[in-house]
Amino acid sequence: MLYCVRMEVNLPRDLDPEQLQQLKDREKARALELQHQGKFLHLWRVVGRYANISIFDCSSNDELHELLSSLPMFPYFDIEVTPLAQHPSSIK
Amino acid sequence: MLYCVRMEVNLPRDLDPEQLQQLKDREKARALELQHQGKFLHLWRVVGRYANISIFDCSSNDELHELLSSLPMFPYFDIEVTPLAQHPSSIK
Amino acid sequence: MLYCVRMEVNLPRDLDPEQLQQLKDREKARALELQHQGKFLHLWRVVGRYANISIFDCSSNDELHELLSSLPMFPYFDIEVTPLAQHPSSIK
Amino acid sequence: MLYCVRMEVNLPRDLDPEQLQQLKDREKARALELQHQGKFLHLWRVVGRYANISIFDCSSNDELHELLSSLPMFPYFDIEVTPLAQHPSSIK
Amino acid sequence: MLYCVRMEVNLPRDLDPEQLQQLKDREKARALELQHQGKFLHLWRVVGRYANISIFDCSSNDELHELLSSLPMFPYFDIEVTPLAQHPSSIK
Amino acid sequence: MLYCVRMEVNLPRDLDPEQLQQLKDREKARALELQHQGKFLHLWRVVGRYANISIFDCSSNDELHELLSSLPMFPYFDIEVTPLAQHPSSIK
Amino acid sequence: MLYCVRMEVNLPRDLDPEQLQQLKDREKARALELQHQGKFLHLWRVVGRYANISIFDCSSNDELHELLSSLPMFPYFDIEVTPLAQHPSSIK
Amino acid sequence: MLYCVRMEVNLPRDLDPEQLQQLKDREKARALELQHQGKFLHLWRVVGRYANISIFDCSSNDELHELLSSLPMFPYFDIEVTPLAQHPSSIK
Amino acid sequence: MLYCVRMEVNLPRDLDPEQLQQLKDREKARALELQHQGKFLHLWRVVGRYANISIFDCSSNDELHELLSSLPMFPYFDIEVTPLAQHPSSIK
Amino acid sequence: MLYCVRMEVNLPRDLDPEQLQQLKDREKARALELQHQGKFLHLWRVVGRYANISIFDCSSNDELHELLSSLPMFPYFDIEVTPLAQHPSSIK
C-alpha cells in the first residue's frame, strides 16, 4: 500500500556538531535500510528546501507510523502523509 | 529530470455526457501514451479525491509544460509542480 | 485499518428536486450498508455545517477510495483523509 | 455529547529528560483514567505526526475544557475542537 | 451552554426577488423567535460584511445544530462554531 | 460601540513562576475592573485553548486600543478585533 | 474615528451592460458624495486588481456599516475592515 | 522601476469560441507591444498552470496599473504585484 | 507615488531594557523625521496589535525600501507592501 | 532552463557579529560568482522585506538545488521554487 510522504526538516541550531553528524549518519543508515527492505520506495529532494517527497509501501497505517517515527530525525520533521490508491489510468 | 505534479480535477457539471466520456477516453489514452514513452513515471490516485499525485521525467521545464498542457483535461486541472532533485540518501 | 475522513458537502442548487431526493436516499442507503458491513465505523455531523467527520475501517487505501467514490454524492464532496494508527495510550 | 478534538504536540526540547518522562507518564495515566471513565471515547495517532485525533463524550463545553486543561501536557498542545451532532444516516 | 457562531451569508443572485424577500422574512421571524426563547443570546452584524457573529445558549451540540439548520437561510450560510466555556476571570 | 475580540495567549515558558503568577493576578484584576466598568461586556474561554472570545463596549477605536494594551498580558496576546454593528434582526 | 477598509470587487459577468454602467455611475456618485462629506477620507486603487484600500472616518461602527452597505456595489464587494487608532509616533 | 507580477488566468468557459480567439489575439498583440516598448521586460509561463510570472519596468505605480488594466484579458486575471528594488548583491 | 505598508512588530523579549528604550526612541525619531519630510504620509495603529498601517509617498520602489530598511526596528518588522494607484472615483 | 526563486531570509539573532559579517560577505561573493557564470540571471530585493526574487538559469533541477544549497546563507533561507517555461507571447 502506497503513501506519499512530505517531510520538512527543522533541525535545531544549537545541536552539538558531532551529535548532529551522528544523527545524520544514523538517519541515512536507517533510510538506506528501509529502502533495501522495499518499504521506502522513492526518496527525492525538494529543490531549494531541506525537505523531501517520499513514497512508502507499507502493509498498514500503523506500519507506516512505526517506520516514520523510527527515523532518528523524526522529532525534527514536519510530516504530511497522503494515502495513495491505484489510478485507473496507471500502467503499473 | 523529475517533477512531482499534483493535479486536482474540477470537471464542469454541464458537459454533455457523451462529450465528457470522449474527453475522459482521450485523457486516458494520452496518459497511457506518456507512460509508455517513459515521461509519465508514476500516477497515483489521492484517496478520497478526484486528484492524482504523479512523477514526470522530462528533459526540461518546457517539455513538462508541453506534456501537461497536452493533456485533454488540462483546462480542468488545478496543478502544483514541485521540481525534484537527487536525494543524498536515495539508493536510486 | 482506520482513517478519519472529513466530508464537506457542496450540492449544486440547480438539481431537480426529485433527482436530489433520490440522490440523498441512495446516499443514505449506501451509508447504512457500509456501516452494517463494519467499514463505516462512525459517522458524526459537524455542528453548523453540511459536513461530517467519519471513521472508516478498511483493509487498504484502495478499498477506502473505492468505498468513498462509491458514495452517490461523492462528486459533490470535498474530502480530506487522515490515516490513523494505534495510539500508545489508547485502551482499545 | 461528542466532540472531535485534534491535538498537535509541541514539546519544548530543553525539558530535563527525567522531567519529560514523568510528564509523559502522568499524561498517559490521565488519558487512561479518562478513557476508563468513558469521557475519552477514542484516541488515535495521526500517522507521521506527534498528534492525535480523539473523540470526547462530555456533558458540557465546560466539562470538556476542564478535562482537556487537566491533561498534564495541555500547555504543549495546539488543540482544535469540533463539536459533533447526531448524523441522520448514522446507525448509532 | 454557550457557542460563538460566525455566519457568512452567500445568497445566490438568481433567486426570484419575491422568493428572496419571503426567505429573508422567514429568516428574521425565526431569528426573533429563537432570541425570545433565550436560545439566540446575541446577534451582531460584522461591519462591512453580509455576516454575523452570534452567541447561542443550547443544552447540547445536537440542539445547536437543529437550531442552526432550522434557519431558512441555512443552505446559504458558511458557518464556524466555537464552543465556549466559563472564563475564570469573568464576573458572570 | 461593540467589538468582538479574540485573544490567543502565548506566555513564554521561561518566566519566573512568581513573576508569572503576579502577571496573571494583575491581568485578572484588570479584567475584573474593566468588566465592572461595563467596558468588558463578555469574556468567554475558547474550549481547548489558552484563548478567549470577548465583547468590548467602547466609545472609540482608540479607547479599545488603550484598554487592550493596558492589559498586563498584552505583550503575550495575539489579538484579532472585529468591529460589530447593530443587526437588523437583533431584539436588543 | 478611522477605519482601513479593503474592498475586492467581484462583479458578475452576466449583468446587462447598461445596468452595469448605471451601477458604476451610482457607485461613483455615492463615493464622491461620501468623500465630500468627509466620511470617505482616502480612496486608493490597489495596483493590478479591481480592488481599493480606503480610509473612512466615522462616528461609530454602525455608521461605517451603514455607509459601506449604502454603496450600490456593496453586494459585489468582499470587504475587510481594520479599526485604526492614534499611533504614538504620528504627527497628526 | 521594476515590479514582479504574477497573473493567474481564469477564462470563463461560456465565451463564444470566436470571441475568445479574438480576445487572445488582442491580448498577445498588446503583450508584444508592451514588450517592444520596454515596459514588459520578462514574461514567463508558470509550468503546469494557465499563469505567468512577469517583470514590468514602469515609471510609477499608476503607469503599471494602467498597463495591466489595459490588457484585454485583465478582467479574467487574478494578479499579485510585488514591488522590486535594487539588490545590494546584484551585478546589474 | 503611494504605497500602503503594514508593519507587524515582533520585538525579541531578551533585549536589554535600556537598549530597547533607545531603539524605540530612535525609531520614533526616524518616523517623525520621515513624516516631516512628507515621505511618511500617514501612520495609524492597528487596534489590538503591535502593528501599524502606513501610507508612504516615495519617488520609487528603491526609495521606499531605503526608508523602510532605515527604520531602526526594521529587523523586527514583518512588512507587507501594497503599491497604490490613483482611483478613478477619488476626489484627491 | 529558468526558475523563479523566492528567498525569505531568517538570520538568527544570536550569531556573533563578526561571524555574521563573514557569512554575508561569503554569501555576496558566491552570489556574484553565480551571476558572472550566468546561472543567477536576475536578483531583485522584495521591497520592505529581507527577501529576494531571483531568476536562475540551470541545466537541471539538480543543478539548481546544488547552487541554492551552496549559498552560505542557505540554512537560513525559506525558499519557494517555481519552474518557468517559454511563454507563447514572449519576444525573447
PDB file of N, CA, C and O in Angstrom, chain E residues 2 4 6 28 31-32 35-36 41-47 51-53 55 82-92, chain F residues 2 4 6 28 31-32 35-36 41-47 51-53 55 82-92:
ATOM      1  N   LEU E   2     -22.709  27.756  26.039  1.00  0.00           N
ATOM      2  CA  LEU E   2     -22.588  28.819  25.026  1.00  0.00           C
ATOM      3  C   LEU E   2     -21.705  28.415  23.842  1.00  0.00           C
ATOM      4  O   LEU E   2     -20.714  27.674  24.006  1.00  0.00           O
ATOM      5  N   CYS E   4     -20.014  30.389  20.219  1.00  0.00           N
ATOM      6  CA  CYS E   4     -19.864  31.550  19.347  1.00  0.00           C
ATOM      7  C   CYS E   4     -20.007  31.025  17.917  1.00  0.00           C
ATOM      8  O   CYS E   4     -19.314  30.059  17.529  1.00  0.00           O
ATOM      9  N   ARG E   6     -20.149  32.107  13.876  1.00  0.00           N
ATOM     10  CA  ARG E   6     -19.963  33.130  12.822  1.00  0.00           C
ATOM     11  C   ARG E   6     -20.621  32.617  11.551  1.00  0.00           C
ATOM     12  O   ARG E   6     -20.348  31.504  11.095  1.00  0.00           O
ATOM     13  N   LYS E  28     -35.847  36.220   9.451  1.00  0.00           N
ATOM     14  CA  LYS E  28     -35.947  37.193  10.550  1.00  0.00           C
ATOM     15  C   LYS E  28     -36.932  36.689  11.611  1.00  0.00           C
ATOM     16  O   LYS E  28     -36.643  36.717  12.814  1.00  0.00           O
ATOM     17  N   ALA E  31     -35.293  34.026  13.604  1.00  0.00           N
ATOM     18  CA  ALA E  31     -34.233  34.581  14.477  1.00  0.00           C
ATOM     19  C   ALA E  31     -34.862  35.262  15.700  1.00  0.00           C
ATOM     20  O   ALA E  31     -34.397  35.097  16.835  1.00  0.00           O
ATOM     21  N   LEU E  32     -35.942  35.989  15.460  1.00  0.00           N
ATOM     22  CA  LEU E  32     -36.631  36.663  16.577  1.00  0.00           C
ATOM     23  C   LEU E  32     -37.187  35.613  17.539  1.00  0.00           C
ATOM     24  O   LEU E  32     -37.040  35.710  18.770  1.00  0.00           O
ATOM     25  N   GLN E  35     -34.487  34.163  19.621  1.00  0.00           N
ATOM     26  CA  GLN E  35     -33.993  35.136  20.620  1.00  0.00           C
ATOM     27  C   GLN E  35     -34.973  35.229  21.786  1.00  0.00           C
ATOM     28  O   GLN E  35     -34.589  35.241  22.958  1.00  0.00           O
ATOM     29  N   HIS E  36     -36.268  35.230  21.438  1.00  0.00           N
ATOM     30  CA  HIS E  36     -37.268  35.323  22.522  1.00  0.00           C
ATOM     31  C   HIS E  36     -37.266  34.046  23.374  1.00  0.00           C
ATOM     32  O   HIS E  36     -37.595  34.064  24.555  1.00  0.00           O
ATOM     33  N   LEU E  41     -28.713  34.202  22.115  1.00  0.00           N
ATOM     34  CA  LEU E  41     -28.465  35.241  23.131  1.00  0.00           C
ATOM     35  C   LEU E  41     -28.080  36.592  22.534  1.00  0.00           C
ATOM     36  O   LEU E  41     -28.520  37.638  22.960  1.00  0.00           O
ATOM     37  N   HIS E  42     -27.147  36.517  21.537  1.00  0.00           N
ATOM     38  CA  HIS E  42     -26.639  37.774  20.958  1.00  0.00           C
ATOM     39  C   HIS E  42     -26.539  37.606  19.449  1.00  0.00           C
ATOM     40  O   HIS E  42     -26.182  36.525  18.944  1.00  0.00           O
ATOM     41  N   LEU E  43     -26.777  38.681  18.740  1.00  0.00           N
ATOM     42  CA  LEU E  43     -26.708  38.674  17.260  1.00  0.00           C
ATOM     43  C   LEU E  43     -26.173  40.024  16.826  1.00  0.00           C
ATOM     44  O   LEU E  43     -26.835  41.050  16.953  1.00  0.00           O
ATOM     45  N   TRP E  44     -24.926  40.001  16.336  1.00  0.00           N
ATOM     46  CA  TRP E  44     -24.306  41.254  15.921  1.00  0.00           C
ATOM     47  C   TRP E  44     -23.910  41.198  14.445  1.00  0.00           C
ATOM     48  O   TRP E  44     -23.493  40.128  13.937  1.00  0.00           O
ATOM     49  N   ARG E  45     -23.980  42.288  13.747  1.00  0.00           N
ATOM     50  CA  ARG E  45     -23.539  42.401  12.361  1.00  0.00           C
ATOM     51  C   ARG E  45     -22.040  42.637  12.341  1.00  0.00           C
ATOM     52  O   ARG E  45     -21.518  43.462  13.096  1.00  0.00           O
ATOM     53  N   VAL E  46     -21.337  41.869  11.452  1.00  0.00           N
ATOM     54  CA  VAL E  46     -19.900  42.121  11.239  1.00  0.00           C
ATOM     55  C   VAL E  46     -19.807  43.322  10.304  1.00  0.00           C
ATOM     56  O   VAL E  46     -20.349  43.282   9.179  1.00  0.00           O
ATOM     57  N   VAL E  47     -19.157  44.386  10.751  1.00  0.00           N
ATOM     58  CA  VAL E  47     -19.110  45.629   9.947  1.00  0.00           C
ATOM     59  C   VAL E  47     -18.501  45.372   8.574  1.00  0.00           C
ATOM     60  O   VAL E  47     -17.418  44.771   8.468  1.00  0.00           O
ATOM     61  N   ALA E  51     -22.528  39.250   7.105  1.00  0.00           N
ATOM     62  CA  ALA E  51     -22.113  38.195   8.048  1.00  0.00           C
ATOM     63  C   ALA E  51     -22.499  38.625   9.462  1.00  0.00           C
ATOM     64  O   ALA E  51     -22.692  39.804   9.724  1.00  0.00           O
ATOM     65  N   ASN E  52     -22.623  37.631  10.347  1.00  0.00           N
ATOM     66  CA  ASN E  52     -22.878  37.997  11.749  1.00  0.00           C
ATOM     67  C   ASN E  52     -22.049  37.142  12.679  1.00  0.00           C
ATOM     68  O   ASN E  52     -21.543  36.085  12.293  1.00  0.00           O
ATOM     69  N   ILE E  53     -21.829  37.666  13.886  1.00  0.00           N
ATOM     70  CA  ILE E  53     -21.266  36.898  14.998  1.00  0.00           C
ATOM     71  C   ILE E  53     -22.383  36.772  16.030  1.00  0.00           C
ATOM     72  O   ILE E  53     -23.018  37.777  16.377  1.00  0.00           O
ATOM     73  N   ILE E  55     -24.073  34.539  19.602  1.00  0.00           N
ATOM     74  CA  ILE E  55     -23.847  33.663  20.754  1.00  0.00           C
ATOM     75  C   ILE E  55     -25.135  32.875  20.986  1.00  0.00           C
ATOM     76  O   ILE E  55     -26.216  33.475  21.123  1.00  0.00           O
ATOM     77  N   THR E  82     -17.633  27.877  17.479  1.00  0.00           N
ATOM     78  CA  THR E  82     -16.579  27.780  18.507  1.00  0.00           C
ATOM     79  C   THR E  82     -17.244  27.539  19.857  1.00  0.00           C
ATOM     80  O   THR E  82     -17.936  28.425  20.384  1.00  0.00           O
ATOM     81  N   PRO E  83     -17.082  26.337  20.421  1.00  0.00           N
ATOM     82  CA  PRO E  83     -17.673  26.099  21.743  1.00  0.00           C
ATOM     83  C   PRO E  83     -16.986  26.954  22.810  1.00  0.00           C
ATOM     84  O   PRO E  83     -15.751  27.090  22.788  1.00  0.00           O
ATOM     85  N   LEU E  84     -17.787  27.516  23.698  1.00  0.00           N
ATOM     86  CA  LEU E  84     -17.265  28.419  24.739  1.00  0.00           C
ATOM     87  C   LEU E  84     -17.441  27.780  26.118  1.00  0.00           C
ATOM     88  O   LEU E  84     -18.375  26.989  26.340  1.00  0.00           O
ATOM     89  N   ALA E  85     -16.545  28.154  27.018  1.00  0.00           N
ATOM     90  CA  ALA E  85     -16.651  27.688  28.412  1.00  0.00           C
ATOM     91  C   ALA E  85     -16.509  28.898  29.338  1.00  0.00           C
ATOM     92  O   ALA E  85     -16.157  29.995  28.905  1.00  0.00           O
ATOM     93  N   GLN E  86     -16.794  28.669  30.609  1.00  0.00           N
ATOM     94  CA  GLN E  86     -16.651  29.746  31.598  1.00  0.00           C
ATOM     95  C   GLN E  86     -15.199  30.186  31.685  1.00  0.00           C
ATOM     96  O   GLN E  86     -14.284  29.363  31.710  1.00  0.00           O
ATOM     97  N   HIS E  87     -15.012  31.536  31.684  1.00  0.00           N
ATOM     98  CA  HIS E  87     -13.638  32.051  31.827  1.00  0.00           C
ATOM     99  C   HIS E  87     -13.411  32.348  33.312  1.00  0.00           C
ATOM    100  O   HIS E  87     -14.265  32.963  33.961  1.00  0.00           O
ATOM    101  N   PRO E  88     -12.261  31.936  33.825  1.00  0.00           N
ATOM    102  CA  PRO E  88     -12.007  32.124  35.277  1.00  0.00           C
ATOM    103  C   PRO E  88     -12.048  33.599  35.699  1.00  0.00           C
ATOM    104  O   PRO E  88     -12.276  33.904  36.874  1.00  0.00           O
ATOM    105  N   SER E  89     -11.858  34.530  34.750  1.00  0.00           N
ATOM    106  CA  SER E  89     -11.868  35.950  35.137  1.00  0.00           C
ATOM    107  C   SER E  89     -13.195  36.635  34.809  1.00  0.00           C
ATOM    108  O   SER E  89     -13.301  37.871  34.925  1.00  0.00           O
ATOM    109  N   SER E  90     -14.196  35.858  34.385  1.00  0.00           N
ATOM    110  CA  SER E  90     -15.463  36.504  34.042  1.00  0.00           C
ATOM    111  C   SER E  90     -16.311  36.716  35.285  1.00  0.00           C
ATOM    112  O   SER E  90     -16.397  35.823  36.141  1.00  0.00           O
ATOM    113  N   ILE E  91     -16.953  37.864  35.365  1.00  0.00           N
ATOM    114  CA  ILE E  91     -17.785  38.162  36.548  1.00  0.00           C
ATOM    115  C   ILE E  91     -19.195  37.627  36.347  1.00  0.00           C
ATOM    116  O   ILE E  91     -20.061  37.766  37.224  1.00  0.00           O
ATOM    117  N   LYS E  92     -19.453  36.977  35.232  1.00  0.00           N
ATOM    118  CA  LYS E  92     -20.817  36.445  35.000  1.00  0.00           C
ATOM    119  C   LYS E  92     -20.847  34.946  35.337  1.00  0.00           C
ATOM    120  O   LYS E  92     -19.855  34.255  35.119  1.00  0.00           O
TER     121      LYS E  92
ATOM    122  N   LEU F   2     -19.699  48.170  19.943  1.00  0.00           N
ATOM    123  CA  LEU F   2     -19.223  46.824  20.300  1.00  0.00           C
ATOM    124  C   LEU F   2     -18.133  46.301  19.357  1.00  0.00           C
ATOM    125  O   LEU F   2     -18.158  46.571  18.156  1.00  0.00           O
ATOM    126  N   CYS F   4     -15.896  42.495  18.768  1.00  0.00           N
ATOM    127  CA  CYS F   4     -15.589  41.119  19.143  1.00  0.00           C
ATOM    128  C   CYS F   4     -14.071  40.988  19.109  1.00  0.00           C
ATOM    129  O   CYS F   4     -13.445  41.341  18.091  1.00  0.00           O
ATOM    130  N   ARG F   6     -10.801  38.449  19.789  1.00  0.00           N
ATOM    131  CA  ARG F   6     -10.294  37.098  20.101  1.00  0.00           C
ATOM    132  C   ARG F   6      -8.842  37.223  20.536  1.00  0.00           C
ATOM    133  O   ARG F   6      -8.032  37.820  19.831  1.00  0.00           O
ATOM    134  N   LYS F  28      -5.938  39.441  35.906  1.00  0.00           N
ATOM    135  CA  LYS F  28      -7.311  39.141  36.370  1.00  0.00           C
ATOM    136  C   LYS F  28      -7.918  40.392  37.012  1.00  0.00           C
ATOM    137  O   LYS F  28      -9.079  40.743  36.737  1.00  0.00           O
ATOM    138  N   ALA F  31      -8.956  42.780  34.337  1.00  0.00           N
ATOM    139  CA  ALA F  31     -10.132  42.266  33.596  1.00  0.00           C
ATOM    140  C   ALA F  31     -11.398  42.475  34.428  1.00  0.00           C
ATOM    141  O   ALA F  31     -12.432  42.906  33.894  1.00  0.00           O
ATOM    142  N   LEU F  32     -11.282  42.212  35.727  1.00  0.00           N
ATOM    143  CA  LEU F  32     -12.462  42.410  36.590  1.00  0.00           C
ATOM    144  C   LEU F  32     -12.840  43.889  36.622  1.00  0.00           C
ATOM    145  O   LEU F  32     -14.018  44.255  36.501  1.00  0.00           O
ATOM    146  N   GLN F  35     -14.560  44.899  33.513  1.00  0.00           N
ATOM    147  CA  GLN F  35     -15.933  44.334  33.450  1.00  0.00           C
ATOM    148  C   GLN F  35     -16.865  45.148  34.341  1.00  0.00           C
ATOM    149  O   GLN F  35     -17.988  45.484  33.956  1.00  0.00           O
ATOM    150  N   HIS F  36     -16.355  45.491  35.527  1.00  0.00           N
ATOM    151  CA  HIS F  36     -17.211  46.283  36.435  1.00  0.00           C
ATOM    152  C   HIS F  36     -17.483  47.687  35.875  1.00  0.00           C
ATOM    153  O   HIS F  36     -18.514  48.286  36.142  1.00  0.00           O
ATOM    154  N   LEU F  41     -17.734  43.603  28.222  1.00  0.00           N
ATOM    155  CA  LEU F  41     -19.107  43.086  28.399  1.00  0.00           C
ATOM    156  C   LEU F  41     -19.147  41.577  28.627  1.00  0.00           C
ATOM    157  O   LEU F  41     -19.908  41.072  29.452  1.00  0.00           O
ATOM    158  N   HIS F  42     -18.385  40.878  27.808  1.00  0.00           N
ATOM    159  CA  HIS F  42     -18.431  39.410  27.883  1.00  0.00           C
ATOM    160  C   HIS F  42     -17.013  38.859  27.757  1.00  0.00           C
ATOM    161  O   HIS F  42     -16.205  39.379  26.988  1.00  0.00           O
ATOM    162  N   LEU F  43     -16.760  37.791  28.453  1.00  0.00           N
ATOM    163  CA  LEU F  43     -15.430  37.135  28.440  1.00  0.00           C
ATOM    164  C   LEU F  43     -15.654  35.637  28.534  1.00  0.00           C
ATOM    165  O   LEU F  43     -16.097  35.114  29.574  1.00  0.00           O
ATOM    166  N   TRP F  44     -15.407  34.957  27.404  1.00  0.00           N
ATOM    167  CA  TRP F  44     -15.617  33.518  27.385  1.00  0.00           C
ATOM    168  C   TRP F  44     -14.329  32.785  27.049  1.00  0.00           C
ATOM    169  O   TRP F  44     -13.519  33.279  26.244  1.00  0.00           O
ATOM    170  N   ARG F  45     -14.112  31.629  27.583  1.00  0.00           N
ATOM    171  CA  ARG F  45     -12.970  30.764  27.288  1.00  0.00           C
ATOM    172  C   ARG F  45     -13.284  29.964  26.023  1.00  0.00           C
ATOM    173  O   ARG F  45     -14.370  29.433  25.868  1.00  0.00           O
ATOM    174  N   VAL F  46     -12.285  29.937  25.081  1.00  0.00           N
ATOM    175  CA  VAL F  46     -12.427  29.073  23.906  1.00  0.00           C
ATOM    176  C   VAL F  46     -12.066  27.651  24.348  1.00  0.00           C
ATOM    177  O   VAL F  46     -10.941  27.416  24.848  1.00  0.00           O
ATOM    178  N   VAL F  47     -12.997  26.725  24.209  1.00  0.00           N
ATOM    179  CA  VAL F  47     -12.756  25.358  24.709  1.00  0.00           C
ATOM    180  C   VAL F  47     -11.517  24.729  24.079  1.00  0.00           C
ATOM    181  O   VAL F  47     -11.347  24.754  22.855  1.00  0.00           O
ATOM    182  N   ALA F  51      -7.126  30.700  25.168  1.00  0.00           N
ATOM    183  CA  ALA F  51      -7.631  31.800  24.329  1.00  0.00           C
ATOM    184  C   ALA F  51      -9.017  32.191  24.825  1.00  0.00           C
ATOM    185  O   ALA F  51      -9.691  31.414  25.498  1.00  0.00           O
ATOM    186  N   ASN F  52      -9.408  33.437  24.490  1.00  0.00           N
ATOM    187  CA  ASN F  52     -10.779  33.830  24.840  1.00  0.00           C
ATOM    188  C   ASN F  52     -11.417  34.592  23.693  1.00  0.00           C
ATOM    189  O   ASN F  52     -10.730  35.091  22.797  1.00  0.00           O
ATOM    190  N   ILE F  53     -12.757  34.590  23.705  1.00  0.00           N
ATOM    191  CA  ILE F  53     -13.541  35.463  22.826  1.00  0.00           C
ATOM    192  C   ILE F  53     -14.252  36.444  23.762  1.00  0.00           C
ATOM    193  O   ILE F  53     -14.864  36.024  24.757  1.00  0.00           O
ATOM    194  N   ILE F  55     -16.333  40.450  24.236  1.00  0.00           N
ATOM    195  CA  ILE F  55     -17.064  41.565  23.620  1.00  0.00           C
ATOM    196  C   ILE F  55     -16.761  42.810  24.452  1.00  0.00           C
ATOM    197  O   ILE F  55     -16.941  42.811  25.680  1.00  0.00           O
ATOM    198  N   THR F  82     -12.802  42.426  15.628  1.00  0.00           N
ATOM    199  CA  THR F  82     -13.859  42.527  14.604  1.00  0.00           C
ATOM    200  C   THR F  82     -14.883  43.552  15.069  1.00  0.00           C
ATOM    201  O   THR F  82     -15.598  43.317  16.055  1.00  0.00           O
ATOM    202  N   PRO F  83     -14.933  44.718  14.392  1.00  0.00           N
ATOM    203  CA  PRO F  83     -15.943  45.700  14.797  1.00  0.00           C
ATOM    204  C   PRO F  83     -17.351  45.183  14.506  1.00  0.00           C
ATOM    205  O   PRO F  83     -17.591  44.600  13.438  1.00  0.00           O
ATOM    206  N   LEU F  84     -18.259  45.408  15.444  1.00  0.00           N
ATOM    207  CA  LEU F  84     -19.636  44.913  15.329  1.00  0.00           C
ATOM    208  C   LEU F  84     -20.606  46.084  15.179  1.00  0.00           C
ATOM    209  O   LEU F  84     -20.346  47.187  15.666  1.00  0.00           O
ATOM    210  N   ALA F  85     -21.709  45.823  14.495  1.00  0.00           N
ATOM    211  CA  ALA F  85     -22.766  46.836  14.353  1.00  0.00           C
ATOM    212  C   ALA F  85     -24.102  46.184  14.707  1.00  0.00           C
ATOM    213  O   ALA F  85     -24.201  44.950  14.857  1.00  0.00           O
ATOM    214  N   GLN F  86     -25.108  47.023  14.840  1.00  0.00           N
ATOM    215  CA  GLN F  86     -26.451  46.527  15.144  1.00  0.00           C
ATOM    216  C   GLN F  86     -26.938  45.616  14.030  1.00  0.00           C
ATOM    217  O   GLN F  86     -26.801  45.925  12.847  1.00  0.00           O
ATOM    218  N   HIS F  87     -27.487  44.453  14.398  1.00  0.00           N
ATOM    219  CA  HIS F  87     -28.035  43.558  13.365  1.00  0.00           C
ATOM    220  C   HIS F  87     -29.536  43.835  13.262  1.00  0.00           C
ATOM    221  O   HIS F  87     -30.231  43.945  14.288  1.00  0.00           O
ATOM    222  N   PRO F  88     -30.013  43.930  12.021  1.00  0.00           N
ATOM    223  CA  PRO F  88     -31.437  44.289  11.842  1.00  0.00           C
ATOM    224  C   PRO F  88     -32.400  43.291  12.487  1.00  0.00           C
ATOM    225  O   PRO F  88     -33.544  43.635  12.780  1.00  0.00           O
ATOM    226  N   SER F  89     -31.954  42.066  12.745  1.00  0.00           N
ATOM    227  CA  SER F  89     -32.868  41.068  13.347  1.00  0.00           C
ATOM    228  C   SER F  89     -32.636  40.894  14.849  1.00  0.00           C
ATOM    229  O   SER F  89     -33.223  39.992  15.471  1.00  0.00           O
ATOM    230  N   SER F  90     -31.759  41.763  15.408  1.00  0.00           N
ATOM    231  CA  SER F  90     -31.492  41.586  16.849  1.00  0.00           C
ATOM    232  C   SER F  90     -32.574  42.256  17.677  1.00  0.00           C
ATOM    233  O   SER F  90     -33.009  43.381  17.368  1.00  0.00           O
ATOM    234  N   ILE F  91     -33.005  41.612  18.725  1.00  0.00           N
ATOM    235  CA  ILE F  91     -34.061  42.205  19.586  1.00  0.00           C
ATOM    236  C   ILE F  91     -33.445  43.124  20.644  1.00  0.00           C
ATOM    237  O   ILE F  91     -34.156  43.715  21.476  1.00  0.00           O
ATOM    238  N   LYS F  92     -32.158  43.258  20.643  1.00  0.00           N
ATOM    239  CA  LYS F  92     -31.507  44.137  21.661  1.00  0.00           C
ATOM    240  C   LYS F  92     -31.193  45.497  21.020  1.00  0.00           C
ATOM    241  O   LYS F  92     -30.887  45.568  19.842  1.00  0.00           O
TER     242      LYS F  92
END
